[in-house]
Amino acid sequence: MTPAVEPFADIRPYHDDEVPAAIDRLIDDPELLSAIARFRFPRLTPWLGWLIRPLIRHALHRRWAKVRTVRDVQEEVARFMEKMIAGTTDGVTFSGLEQLQSGTGYLFVSNHRDIALDPAFVNWGLYKCGLETVRIAIGDNLLRKPCATELMRLNKSFIVKRSAKGPREMMKAFNELSAYIAHSLAEGHSIWIAQKEGRAKDGDDSTDPAILKMFYMAGKQQKREFADYMASLNLVPVSISYEYDPGDLAKARELFEKAQTGAYEKGEFEDIASIVAGIVGYKGRVHVSFGKPLTAGFDSPESLAAQIDDAIHRQYRLFPSNLVAAQGAQAPVSEEERQRFESRLAAMPEQLRPLVRAMYAKPVENWSNLNSL
C-alpha cells in the first residue's frame, strides 16, 4: 500500500516530532557554525576557525539540548527578543491587541520594513499578551542555505515558492499556498504575511492586489464570492513603525543604483546581511498597531487593497524622525530630536541623503493625504 502524502509537507513549519532532528542537523551544519564564528569572532576566525567551530557546536548542543518542541523554540526566541529589544531599541509599544481573541485565527497583513523583525515584533506583542504566535510567510529566496530553512521552519515559518517558473508551476504553488493559509486559519492558527513582495525601501507602504488574489484562490475553488470569502479570513491590517531603520542606508544605496543604472544586482549573502543589520542595529522606538478585521466595504482585490492601505497609513506611528524628514524646521519636535535625525543624515554620503529623507517622510505624506480627503 502506498503511504498517504501529507498535504503541505514541503512548505509547512515543522511539527513537534520533527524538532529534535532539525536541531541536530543545525548543530552539525558547518555553514551555520562558520557563520556564527565569523559574526562572534570576526578577527580570530580566519586563524583559529578550526578551534572555534567545535566550541560553538558544543555550546549550541548545551543550549539546545532541552529544545524538543515548537513551543520550546518559541521560548528560546522570546528570550532572544527580550535581550535584543533591551539592547537595540528605546522601547516597543503596541496598540489594538485588546481587539484580538484567543483561539481565533487571524490573517495579519502588515507593511514590510525589516525581513526578520517585522513578524518578530508582531509575535512579541501576541506572546506578551498570552496569545498564540503566528505562522510566518517567508520567500524561498531567503532559504538558499539548508541551515536557513531549518531555522525558519523551526520558528513556525512556511515557504512561499517565489522561485517557481512558468505559468503552470506558479499556479500550482499559489494554489497550494492559498489552501495552506485557509487550512491554518480554519484550525485557529494565525498567519503573518507582508502586504507585497519585498520591503518598502522607499517608505511607501502599499498593498499588492496580487497577494489578495492569491488568498482568494482557495475561495474560488469553493465557488464563493470574493467579498464573502475574504470577510471570513479575519484579515487584520498591521502597521509597524520604526523610529530609525537600521537598513535605511542600504536601502538608499539600492534605490540610488536603480535610478542611475536601471537595475540592482543583489549579492549572494545580501539578504542575510540585511537580517543581521536589522537585528543588531539601533531602532529607536518601535510601535506595532493592530487594526480591526476587515469584513465589508470591498468587492475586488483592488478595493480591499485600498482598505488595507488606508488602515496601515492611519495606524502608522509618526515619530520625530518622520516629522523632521517631512517638515524640516517646522516639525513640532524638540531640538534634540531634530539634531538626532539631521546628524544621522549628515553621516551618510551626500547623494543618498535625499533618498533617506524621502524614505522617512513618506509615512507623513501618506497620513496627510488621508486626512485631507
XYZ file of N, CA, C and O in Angstrom, residues 18 23 30 50 66 69 71 94 96 113 161 166 181 187 205 244 257 289 346 358 361:
84
model
N 9.319 16.675 14.739
C 10.421 16.915 13.808
C 11.489 17.842 14.383
O 12.548 18.019 13.793
N 17.080 20.218 15.072
C 18.084 20.806 15.963
C 19.425 20.111 15.775
O 20.483 20.763 15.682
N 28.025 22.796 9.069
C 29.286 23.554 9.047
C 29.100 25.015 8.630
O 29.822 25.891 9.109
N 39.275 26.535 13.083
C 39.307 25.097 13.365
C 39.071 24.801 14.844
O 38.547 23.734 15.207
N 17.562 20.846 25.514
C 16.209 20.676 26.027
C 15.139 21.237 25.094
O 13.957 21.248 25.437
N 10.310 20.813 21.349
C 9.015 21.100 20.739
C 9.028 22.497 20.104
O 9.922 23.302 20.371
N 7.009 24.832 20.849
C 6.854 25.767 21.968
C 8.201 26.081 22.603
O 8.477 27.238 22.957
N 2.603 48.675 21.686
C 1.577 48.037 20.858
C 0.238 48.724 21.064
O -0.029 49.300 22.125
N -4.130 48.013 19.858
C -5.103 47.183 19.153
C -5.138 45.731 19.559
O -6.000 44.979 19.097
N 9.125 46.452 6.478
C 10.329 47.276 6.532
C 11.579 46.453 6.833
O 12.674 46.815 6.415
N 6.855 29.906 -2.484
C 7.732 29.486 -3.582
C 7.833 30.578 -4.647
O 7.244 30.496 -5.723
N 7.384 29.467 -14.800
C 6.368 29.026 -15.749
C 4.977 29.148 -15.157
O 4.788 28.953 -13.950
N -2.915 28.564 3.763
C -3.346 29.691 4.599
C -4.771 29.465 5.091
O -5.065 29.648 6.285
N -8.038 26.133 11.392
C -7.633 25.407 12.598
C -7.267 26.338 13.746
O -6.801 25.889 14.794
N 4.231 52.401 1.965
C 3.570 51.125 2.271
C 2.320 50.976 1.415
O 1.340 51.710 1.584
N 13.906 54.614 13.820
C 15.087 54.593 12.953
C 15.225 53.208 12.342
O 15.114 52.195 13.036
N 21.241 53.186 -7.001
C 21.811 52.428 -8.124
C 20.749 52.122 -9.170
O 21.009 52.189 -10.378
N 0.869 48.465 15.482
C -0.560 48.767 15.624
C -1.384 47.713 14.887
O -1.227 47.513 13.682
N 23.569 63.470 8.088
C 24.840 64.100 7.721
C 25.980 63.090 7.637
O 26.973 63.327 6.937
N 13.464 61.232 2.087
C 12.171 60.901 1.478
C 11.592 59.614 2.070
O 10.367 59.494 2.233
N 10.080 60.526 5.303
C 8.983 61.480 5.132
C 7.728 60.844 4.546
O 6.617 61.360 4.753
